[in-house]
Coordinates of C-alpha atoms in Angstrom, one line a residue:
M9 CA 79.8 68.2 132.7
I10 CA 83.1 66.3 132.1
V11 CA 82.5 66.6 128.3
R12 CA 82.1 70.4 128.8
C13 CA 85.4 70.6 130.8
I14 CA 87.2 68.6 128.1
F15 CA 85.9 71.0 125.4
L16 CA 87.0 73.9 127.6
I17 CA 90.5 72.6 127.8
T18 CA 90.7 71.9 124.1
L19 CA 89.5 75.4 123.4
S20 CA 92.1 76.8 125.7
A21 CA 94.8 74.9 123.9
F22 CA 93.8 76.6 120.6
L23 CA 93.5 80.0 122.2
F24 CA 96.0 80.2 125.0
V25 CA 99.0 78.3 123.7
P26 CA 99.4 80.4 120.5
S27 CA 98.8 83.6 122.5
L28 CA 101.3 82.5 125.1
T29 CA 104.1 82.1 122.5
A30 CA 103.1 85.3 120.8
Y31 CA 103.3 87.1 124.1
G32 CA 106.8 85.8 124.6
Q33 CA 107.9 87.0 121.2
A34 CA 106.3 90.4 121.8
T35 CA 108.0 90.7 125.1
D36 CA 111.4 90.1 123.5
S37 CA 110.9 92.6 120.7
E38 CA 108.9 95.3 122.6
A39 CA 110.1 95.1 126.2
A40 CA 109.5 98.8 126.7
D41 CA 106.2 100.4 127.5
P42 CA 104.4 101.5 124.2
A43 CA 104.0 104.9 125.6
T44 CA 107.8 105.3 126.3
P45 CA 109.6 107.5 123.8
I46 CA 112.4 106.0 121.7
E47 CA 115.7 107.8 121.9
A48 CA 117.4 108.6 118.5
K49 CA 120.9 109.0 120.0
P50 CA 121.8 110.0 123.4
E51 CA 124.4 112.5 122.2
A52 CA 122.4 114.0 119.2
Q53 CA 118.9 115.0 118.5
S54 CA 119.1 116.3 114.9
D55 CA 116.4 115.8 112.3
A56 CA 118.8 113.6 110.3
D57 CA 119.4 111.3 113.2
I58 CA 115.7 111.0 114.0
Q59 CA 115.0 110.2 110.3
Q60 CA 117.7 107.6 110.1
R61 CA 116.4 106.0 113.4
I62 CA 112.9 105.7 112.1
A63 CA 114.0 104.3 108.7
N64 CA 116.2 101.7 110.5
I65 CA 113.1 100.6 112.6
Y66 CA 110.9 100.3 109.6
A67 CA 113.6 98.2 107.8
Q68 CA 113.4 95.6 110.5
I69 CA 109.7 95.1 110.0
D70 CA 108.7 93.3 106.8
S71 CA 105.3 94.9 106.4
L72 CA 106.8 98.4 106.9
A73 CA 110.0 98.0 104.9
K74 CA 108.7 99.9 101.9
L75 CA 107.9 103.1 103.8
E76 CA 109.9 106.3 103.4
V77 CA 110.2 108.9 106.1
T78 CA 111.5 112.5 106.2
V79 CA 111.9 114.7 109.3
S80 CA 112.1 118.5 109.3
E81 CA 112.0 120.6 112.4
G82 CA 110.6 117.7 114.4
V83 CA 107.8 117.0 111.9
A84 CA 108.0 113.5 110.5
S85 CA 106.3 112.7 107.2
V86 CA 105.7 109.0 106.5
A87 CA 104.9 107.9 102.9
G88 CA 104.7 104.7 101.0
E89 CA 102.4 101.7 100.7
V90 CA 101.1 99.2 103.3
A91 CA 98.5 96.5 103.1
N92 CA 95.9 97.7 105.5
E93 CA 95.0 100.3 108.2
K94 CA 96.5 98.3 111.0
Q95 CA 100.0 98.4 109.5
A96 CA 99.7 102.1 108.7
Q97 CA 98.7 102.9 112.3
R98 CA 101.6 100.9 113.6
A99 CA 104.0 102.8 111.5
L100 CA 102.6 106.2 112.7
D101 CA 102.7 105.1 116.3
L102 CA 106.4 104.0 116.0
A103 CA 107.4 107.3 114.4
N104 CA 105.5 109.3 117.0
R105 CA 107.3 107.6 119.9
L106 CA 110.8 108.9 119.1
Q107 CA 112.0 111.8 121.1
G108 CA 112.2 115.0 119.2
I109 CA 109.1 114.3 117.1
V110 CA 106.5 117.0 117.3
T111 CA 103.9 115.5 115.0
V112 CA 103.7 112.9 112.3
E113 CA 102.1 113.5 108.9
D114 CA 100.3 110.5 107.4
N115 CA 101.0 110.1 103.7
I116 CA 100.7 106.4 103.7
E117 CA 98.6 104.6 101.0
R118 CA 96.5 101.6 102.1
T119 CA 96.6 99.2 99.1
L120 CA 94.2 96.7 100.6
D121 CA 95.8 94.1 98.4
V122 CA 94.3 90.6 98.8
E123 CA 97.6 88.7 98.8
D124 CA 99.3 91.1 101.3
N125 CA 96.4 90.8 103.7
I126 CA 95.8 87.0 103.4
S127 CA 99.4 85.9 103.4
P128 CA 100.1 87.2 107.0
L129 CA 96.9 85.6 108.2
L130 CA 97.8 82.2 106.7
D131 CA 101.3 82.4 108.1
Q132 CA 99.9 83.2 111.5
L133 CA 97.5 80.2 111.3
R134 CA 100.4 78.0 110.2
R135 CA 102.5 79.0 113.2
D136 CA 99.6 78.5 115.6
A137 CA 99.0 75.0 114.2
Q138 CA 102.6 74.2 114.7
R139 CA 102.6 75.4 118.2
F140 CA 99.4 73.4 118.9
L141 CA 101.0 70.2 117.6
K142 CA 104.0 70.9 119.9
A143 CA 101.6 71.3 122.9
L144 CA 99.4 68.3 121.9
P145 CA 101.2 65.8 124.3
L146 CA 100.7 68.3 127.2
I147 CA 97.1 68.7 126.2
I148 CA 96.5 64.9 126.2
I149 CA 98.1 64.6 129.6
A150 CA 95.9 67.4 131.0
L151 CA 92.8 65.7 129.6
L152 CA 93.8 62.4 131.2
V153 CA 94.3 64.1 134.5
L154 CA 90.9 65.7 134.3
V155 CA 89.2 62.4 133.4
A156 CA 91.1 60.5 136.2
I157 CA 90.2 63.0 138.9
A158 CA 86.5 63.2 137.7
F159 CA 86.3 59.4 137.6
V160 CA 87.6 59.2 141.2
G161 CA 85.1 61.8 142.3
N162 CA 82.2 59.9 140.6
I163 CA 83.2 56.7 142.3
L164 CA 83.2 58.5 145.7
A165 CA 79.8 60.1 144.9
K166 CA 78.3 56.7 144.2
W167 CA 79.5 55.4 147.6
S168 CA 76.0 55.8 149.2
A169 CA 76.9 53.9 152.4
L170 CA 79.5 56.5 153.3
W171 CA 77.2 59.5 152.8
L172 CA 74.4 57.8 154.6
R173 CA 76.7 57.2 157.5
L174 CA 77.8 60.8 157.5
S175 CA 74.2 62.1 157.1
P176 CA 71.3 59.7 157.9
N177 CA 69.0 62.0 155.9
V178 CA 68.7 60.6 152.4
F179 CA 68.3 64.0 150.8
L180 CA 71.4 65.5 152.5
A181 CA 73.4 62.3 151.7
D182 CA 72.5 62.8 148.0
L183 CA 73.4 66.5 148.2
L184 CA 76.8 65.6 149.7
A185 CA 77.5 63.1 146.9
Q186 CA 76.6 65.6 144.2
A187 CA 78.9 68.2 145.9
V188 CA 81.8 65.7 145.9
R189 CA 81.2 65.0 142.2
V190 CA 81.2 68.7 141.2
A191 CA 84.2 69.4 143.4
A192 CA 86.2 66.6 141.7
I193 CA 85.4 68.0 138.3
V194 CA 86.4 71.5 139.3
L195 CA 89.6 70.2 140.9
G196 CA 90.5 68.3 137.7
L197 CA 89.8 71.3 135.6
V198 CA 92.1 73.5 137.7
V199 CA 94.9 70.9 137.7
A200 CA 94.6 70.4 133.9
L201 CA 94.8 74.1 133.1
N202 CA 97.7 74.5 135.5
L203 CA 99.6 71.7 133.6
M204 CA 99.0 73.6 130.4
G205 CA 100.2 76.9 132.0
A206 CA 96.8 78.5 131.4
T207 CA 96.4 79.9 134.9
A208 CA 95.4 83.3 133.4
L209 CA 92.7 81.7 131.4
L210 CA 91.6 79.9 134.5
G211 CA 91.1 83.1 136.4
T212 CA 89.2 84.6 133.5
V213 CA 86.9 81.5 133.3
L214 CA 86.3 81.5 137.1
G215 CA 85.5 85.2 137.0
G216 CA 83.1 84.8 134.2
A217 CA 81.6 81.8 135.9
G218 CA 81.0 83.9 139.0
V219 CA 79.2 86.6 137.1
V220 CA 77.1 84.0 135.2
G221 CA 76.4 82.3 138.6
I222 CA 75.0 85.5 140.0
A223 CA 72.8 86.1 137.0
I224 CA 71.5 82.5 137.1
G225 CA 71.0 82.9 140.9
F226 CA 68.6 85.8 140.3
A227 CA 66.9 84.0 137.5
V228 CA 66.2 80.8 139.5
R229 CA 65.7 82.5 142.8
D230 CA 62.3 80.8 143.4
S231 CA 63.8 77.4 142.5
M232 CA 66.7 77.9 144.9
E233 CA 64.3 78.9 147.7
N234 CA 62.2 75.8 147.0
Y235 CA 65.3 73.6 147.0
I236 CA 66.6 75.0 150.3
S237 CA 63.1 74.6 151.8
S238 CA 63.2 70.9 150.8
I239 CA 66.4 70.5 152.7
M240 CA 65.0 72.2 155.8
L241 CA 61.8 70.1 155.7
S242 CA 63.7 66.9 155.3
I243 CA 65.7 67.8 158.4
R244 CA 62.9 69.2 160.6
Q245 CA 60.2 66.7 159.5
P246 CA 57.0 68.7 160.5
F247 CA 54.8 65.7 159.7
R248 CA 54.9 62.1 158.8
G249 CA 53.6 60.1 156.0
N250 CA 49.8 59.3 156.3
D251 CA 49.3 62.3 158.6
H252 CA 46.0 64.2 158.2
V253 CA 47.1 67.8 157.9
V254 CA 45.9 71.2 156.8
I255 CA 48.5 73.4 155.1
N256 CA 47.2 76.9 154.8
D257 CA 43.8 76.2 153.2
H258 CA 44.7 72.8 151.8
E259 CA 43.6 69.7 153.7
G260 CA 44.6 66.1 153.0
I261 CA 46.6 63.0 153.8
V262 CA 50.4 63.4 153.4
M263 CA 51.7 61.0 150.7
R264 CA 55.4 62.0 150.4
L265 CA 57.9 64.7 150.5
T266 CA 60.1 65.2 147.4
S267 CA 62.9 67.6 146.6
R268 CA 60.4 70.0 145.0
A269 CA 56.9 69.6 146.6
T270 CA 54.8 68.0 149.3
I271 CA 52.2 65.6 147.9
L272 CA 48.9 65.4 149.6
M273 CA 45.9 63.3 148.8
T274 CA 42.8 65.4 149.4
L275 CA 39.7 64.2 151.1
D276 CA 38.2 63.9 147.6
G277 CA 40.9 61.4 146.6
N278 CA 42.9 63.8 144.3
H279 CA 46.6 64.5 144.3
L280 CA 47.7 68.0 145.5
R281 CA 51.2 69.2 145.0
I282 CA 52.3 72.1 147.2
P283 CA 55.7 73.7 146.6
N284 CA 58.1 73.1 149.6
S285 CA 58.8 76.8 149.8
T286 CA 55.1 77.4 150.5
V287 CA 55.0 74.4 153.0
F288 CA 58.0 75.7 154.9
K289 CA 56.4 79.1 155.5
A290 CA 52.8 77.8 155.9
N291 CA 50.7 77.3 159.0
I292 CA 50.4 73.5 159.4
L293 CA 47.6 71.9 161.4
N294 CA 48.2 68.2 162.1
Y295 CA 45.1 66.2 163.2
T296 CA 47.1 63.0 163.4
R297 CA 49.7 64.0 166.0
N298 CA 47.1 64.0 168.8
S299 CA 44.4 61.3 168.3
Q300 CA 41.9 63.1 170.6
R301 CA 40.0 65.8 168.9
R302 CA 37.2 68.1 170.1
L303 CA 34.0 68.5 168.2
E304 CA 31.9 71.6 168.6
F305 CA 28.4 72.7 167.4
E306 CA 25.7 75.2 168.2
L307 CA 22.0 74.8 169.0
G308 CA 19.4 77.5 169.8
V309 CA 16.4 77.5 172.2
D310 CA 13.6 79.9 172.7
A311 CA 14.3 82.9 174.8
D312 CA 11.6 81.8 177.3
D313 CA 13.2 78.4 177.9
N314 CA 15.6 77.6 180.7
P315 CA 19.1 77.6 179.1
L316 CA 20.7 75.8 182.0
A317 CA 18.2 72.9 181.8
A318 CA 18.7 72.8 178.0
M319 CA 22.5 72.6 178.4
Q320 CA 22.2 69.8 181.0
S321 CA 19.9 67.8 178.7
G322 CA 22.1 68.2 175.7
V323 CA 25.3 67.3 177.6
E324 CA 23.6 64.2 179.0
A325 CA 22.5 63.1 175.5
I326 CA 26.0 63.6 174.1
S327 CA 27.6 61.8 177.0
A328 CA 25.3 58.8 176.4
L329 CA 26.9 58.2 173.0
E330 CA 29.4 55.4 173.3
F331 CA 32.1 57.0 171.1
I332 CA 32.2 60.2 173.2
L333 CA 35.2 60.2 175.6
V334 CA 34.6 60.5 179.3
E335 CA 37.7 62.6 179.8
P336 CA 37.6 65.4 178.9
E337 CA 33.9 65.4 179.6
P338 CA 31.3 67.1 177.2
T339 CA 30.4 70.7 178.1
G340 CA 27.7 73.2 177.3
L341 CA 28.0 77.0 177.2
I342 CA 25.8 79.9 176.5
K343 CA 27.3 81.7 173.5
S344 CA 24.9 84.5 173.1
V345 CA 21.4 85.8 173.9
G346 CA 19.3 87.3 171.1
D347 CA 15.9 88.9 170.8
S348 CA 14.1 85.7 170.3
N349 CA 16.5 82.8 171.1
I350 CA 19.5 81.7 173.1
V351 CA 22.5 80.1 171.3
L352 CA 24.1 77.2 173.1
T353 CA 27.5 75.8 172.3
F354 CA 28.2 72.1 173.0
T355 CA 31.7 70.5 172.9
A356 CA 32.8 66.9 173.3
W357 CA 36.0 64.8 172.6
V358 CA 36.4 61.8 170.4
D359 CA 39.3 59.4 169.6
Q360 CA 40.1 59.7 165.9
Q361 CA 41.9 56.4 165.8
H362 CA 38.6 54.6 166.5
T363 CA 35.9 57.1 165.5
D364 CA 35.3 59.1 162.4
F365 CA 35.2 62.7 163.4
G366 CA 32.6 63.9 160.8
K367 CA 30.2 61.1 161.7
A368 CA 30.7 61.6 165.4
R369 CA 29.8 65.3 165.1
S370 CA 26.7 64.6 163.0
L371 CA 25.4 62.1 165.5
A372 CA 26.2 64.3 168.5
I373 CA 24.2 67.2 166.9
S374 CA 21.3 64.8 166.1
A375 CA 21.2 63.4 169.7
A376 CA 21.3 66.8 171.4
K377 CA 18.6 68.2 169.0
N378 CA 16.2 65.2 169.5
V379 CA 16.5 65.3 173.3
L380 CA 15.8 69.1 173.4
E381 CA 12.7 68.6 171.3
E382 CA 11.5 65.6 173.3
Q383 CA 11.8 67.6 176.6
G384 CA 9.7 70.5 175.3
F385 CA 12.4 73.0 174.4
T386 CA 11.5 75.1 171.4
L387 CA 14.2 75.3 168.8
P388 CA 14.2 78.7 167.0
E389 CA 12.3 79.1 163.8
P390 CA 12.4 81.9 161.3
I391 CA 10.3 84.9 162.3
Y392 CA 9.0 87.5 159.9
R393 CA 7.5 90.8 160.8
L394 CA 4.6 91.8 158.6
R395 CA 2.9 95.2 158.2
F396 CA -0.8 95.2 157.2
D397 CA -2.5 98.0 155.2
K398 CA -6.1 98.8 156.0
S399 CA -7.3 98.0 152.5
V400 CA -6.1 94.4 152.7
T401 CA -6.6 93.7 156.4
Q402 CA -9.4 91.2 155.7
V403 CA -7.4 89.3 153.1
N404 CA -4.4 89.1 155.4
I405 CA -6.5 87.9 158.3
T406 CA -8.0 85.2 156.1
S407 CA -4.5 84.2 155.0
G408 CA -3.3 84.2 158.5
A409 CA -6.1 81.9 159.6
T410 CA -5.3 79.5 156.8
T411 CA -1.6 79.5 157.8
A412 CA -2.6 78.8 161.3
V413 CA -4.7 75.9 160.3
D414 CA -2.0 74.5 158.1
S415 CA 0.5 74.7 160.9
Q416 CA -2.0 72.9 163.2
Q417 CA -2.4 70.2 160.6
R418 CA 1.4 69.7 160.3
E419 CA 2.1 69.5 164.1
P420 CA 0.9 65.9 164.6
Q421 CA 3.5 64.7 162.1
S422 CA 6.3 65.5 164.5
E423 CA 4.5 63.9 167.4
T424 CA 4.3 60.6 165.5
M425 CA 8.1 60.3 165.3
P426 CA 9.4 57.1 167.0
D427 CA 11.0 57.6 170.4
D428 CA 13.9 55.4 169.6
K429 CA 15.0 57.4 166.6
V430 CA 18.5 58.2 168.1
S431 CA 19.2 54.5 168.8
Q432 CA 18.1 53.5 165.4
E433 CA 20.5 56.1 163.8
D434 CA 23.3 54.9 166.0
A435 CA 22.8 51.4 164.8
V436 CA 22.7 52.3 161.2
V437 CA 25.8 54.6 161.1
D438 CA 29.2 52.9 161.3
M439 CA 31.4 55.1 163.5
R440 CA 34.7 53.5 162.5
P441 CA 37.2 55.8 160.7
D442 CA 37.3 55.6 156.9
K443 CA 40.5 53.9 156.0
R444 CA 40.2 54.1 152.3
L445 CA 42.3 57.2 151.9
Q446 CA 45.1 55.7 154.0
E447 CA 45.0 52.5 151.9
K448 CA 45.3 54.5 148.7
V449 CA 48.2 56.5 150.1
A450 CA 49.9 53.2 151.2
A451 CA 49.4 51.6 147.8
E452 CA 50.8 54.6 145.9
G453 CA 53.7 54.8 148.4
A454 CA 54.6 51.2 147.6
Q455 CA 54.7 52.0 143.9
D456 CA 56.9 55.1 144.3
G457 CA 59.6 53.2 146.2
D458 CA 62.2 55.3 148.0
N459 CA 61.1 58.6 146.4
N460 CA 60.1 60.0 149.8
L461 CA 62.2 62.3 152.0
L462 CA 60.0 61.6 155.1
D463 CA 62.0 59.3 157.4
R464 CA 60.5 57.9 160.5
S465 CA 63.9 57.5 162.0
R466 CA 64.3 61.3 162.1
P467 CA 62.8 63.3 165.0
V468 CA 59.6 65.2 164.4
E469 CA 59.5 68.9 164.9

């Protein structure tokens, strides 16, 4: 940015210093408004006086000195040769400004001579170069002032201890440092242009920068929204690192919060980047904030069974599991009553710090199901309604008998199941939480260093 500012000041020296000198000369020679009529003589307004006045004016201008003018009844006729259209138009405008002129006839010949057109341009460039050389010491001083102010601002921006003291949040501290750096460069640019007397150019530049800034703002609207969301998330801290969260439909372990996105490690072990603008507006479910979590599942019994007895048996079986919390105690509810079954809902609580939620729910379902089956409750099975035609009644009866025999032959298999099946499953399954995801998150966090805006010293929303 400093290099761009130096380029801007150098460019202003080429453009503004010559134009400033030219403006002063033009002010001395043409102090009157261009639209103001030029008086010939206060005491006379004859054609001869007007003609002499125009001729005297043309004689004072080198490029118009060869022109001849005649005036009759207020009509001025200008003839002669000029180098280009610009000079011809200037001569006509000067003649038309005198009082008493009704109209001006253009009889001027544009020669378009190469030498006549190039020589004034070369003279102008020579004068501009001379003026630039005269202003060069002032330009050097302006550049030195710009560099000095920008250097001081850069030193202040790198004073991280000061900004961390003013704002404990790392992200805001870095934002303040960047703001100081930009403010120093802008201040240096303003002072440098003021030293050069280019305040008008400064206003033009600032006005153009404002228009460009508005256009860029519309173009990067999403990026700005994301950036502001990053600031708000770093201040509000809706979650901590290693928290198990669900952001909208995305579930995973929080790895870090950057200036652009929130990084999650999904339960499959993959990285998931969610833009902070989405996170800021999302519904966030945090499983880690409260270690106790309720599990819930449904089981159905036959419509002829006693649902209260089934609920009591299921709740006792769930309560017997050592990982189920005593408070709040497990419960059973009748969710709905259908044509052929009754749906029961069982709930229980576990401590996620010591128990894996998915394993706990699986074993609770298995325990309740096995107890209901052992106590004679009939779990619902799929029922199909068949319609028999008279022509195939005998065949369907035979098929039905075969099906009945097959079902009778399969029944003893369930009766030979060991009674201690639940205890064996409990012994095989390790109920401790799976820490592998947390270990991967911690390992990657150590590699990333301080590239994380989540700060445990900040309050959590």
